[in-house]
Amino acid sequence: QSAALRADVCERGSSLASILNTYSQQLVSARRSFNELMTETVQDVNDIAQELADLNAQIVGVLAVGDQPNDLRDQRDLLLDKLSELVEITATEEENGTTTVFLRGQHLVMWAEAGELDTVSSAEDPTLLSVVFKDGSAPAQVGGGKAGGHHRGQRLAHRGCSR
């Protein structure tokens, strides 16, 4: 019944609402940033995968004429290092000199063919992006590296916004 008490409760409620709105805006901004970073990282992965596929073709060509493609192999090794900073990969050198690259068990580069990743709205939350193979064959498992970090950050932002 106290007017002073009612005014105090209203003031505190208004202050709490302001704080919650600020946190909400920060989480939405973080989610947007994670999505942008994931999109950029996926493009970087695609670019490197295509470069590796091109190098595989060049290496096979050099070996076919009896030369040693040491410079090309060095370039390939540098690209594999860059790629492993972005996503968790496994690479194996084949008998023909090419390198097959797996993204957590899924083919990313095989001979002169590169798989292409894409970002799509997540089924569980359309405001978050998921990584898939562009050909629709499967969701891409991006653990480790920058992409894995972005993915974990997205999940944290998602949990923060859904509480």
Short mmCIF file of C-alpha atoms in Angstrom, two decimals, residues 16 35 50 52-53 57 71 91 113 120 142 147 150:
data_model
loop_
_atom_site.label_atom_id
_atom_site.label_comp_id
_atom_site.label_asym_id
_atom_site.label_seq_id
_atom_site.Cartn_x
_atom_site.Cartn_y
_atom_site.Cartn_z
CA LEU A 16 16.16 -5.33 -14.30
CA ASN A 35 27.52 -17.03 -37.90
CA GLN A 50 39.99 -26.89 -54.01
CA LEU A 52 44.57 -29.29 -52.60
CA ALA A 53 42.54 -31.02 -55.32
CA ALA A 57 46.13 -33.24 -60.25
CA ASP A 71 57.71 -28.11 -54.61
CA ALA A 91 45.19 -36.83 -44.55
CA GLU A 113 37.86 -33.62 -56.48
CA VAL A 120 22.54 -23.56 -43.58
CA VAL A 142 33.48 -29.74 -37.91
CA ALA A 147 35.33 -23.98 -37.15
CA HIS A 150 32.92 -21.15 -33.75
#
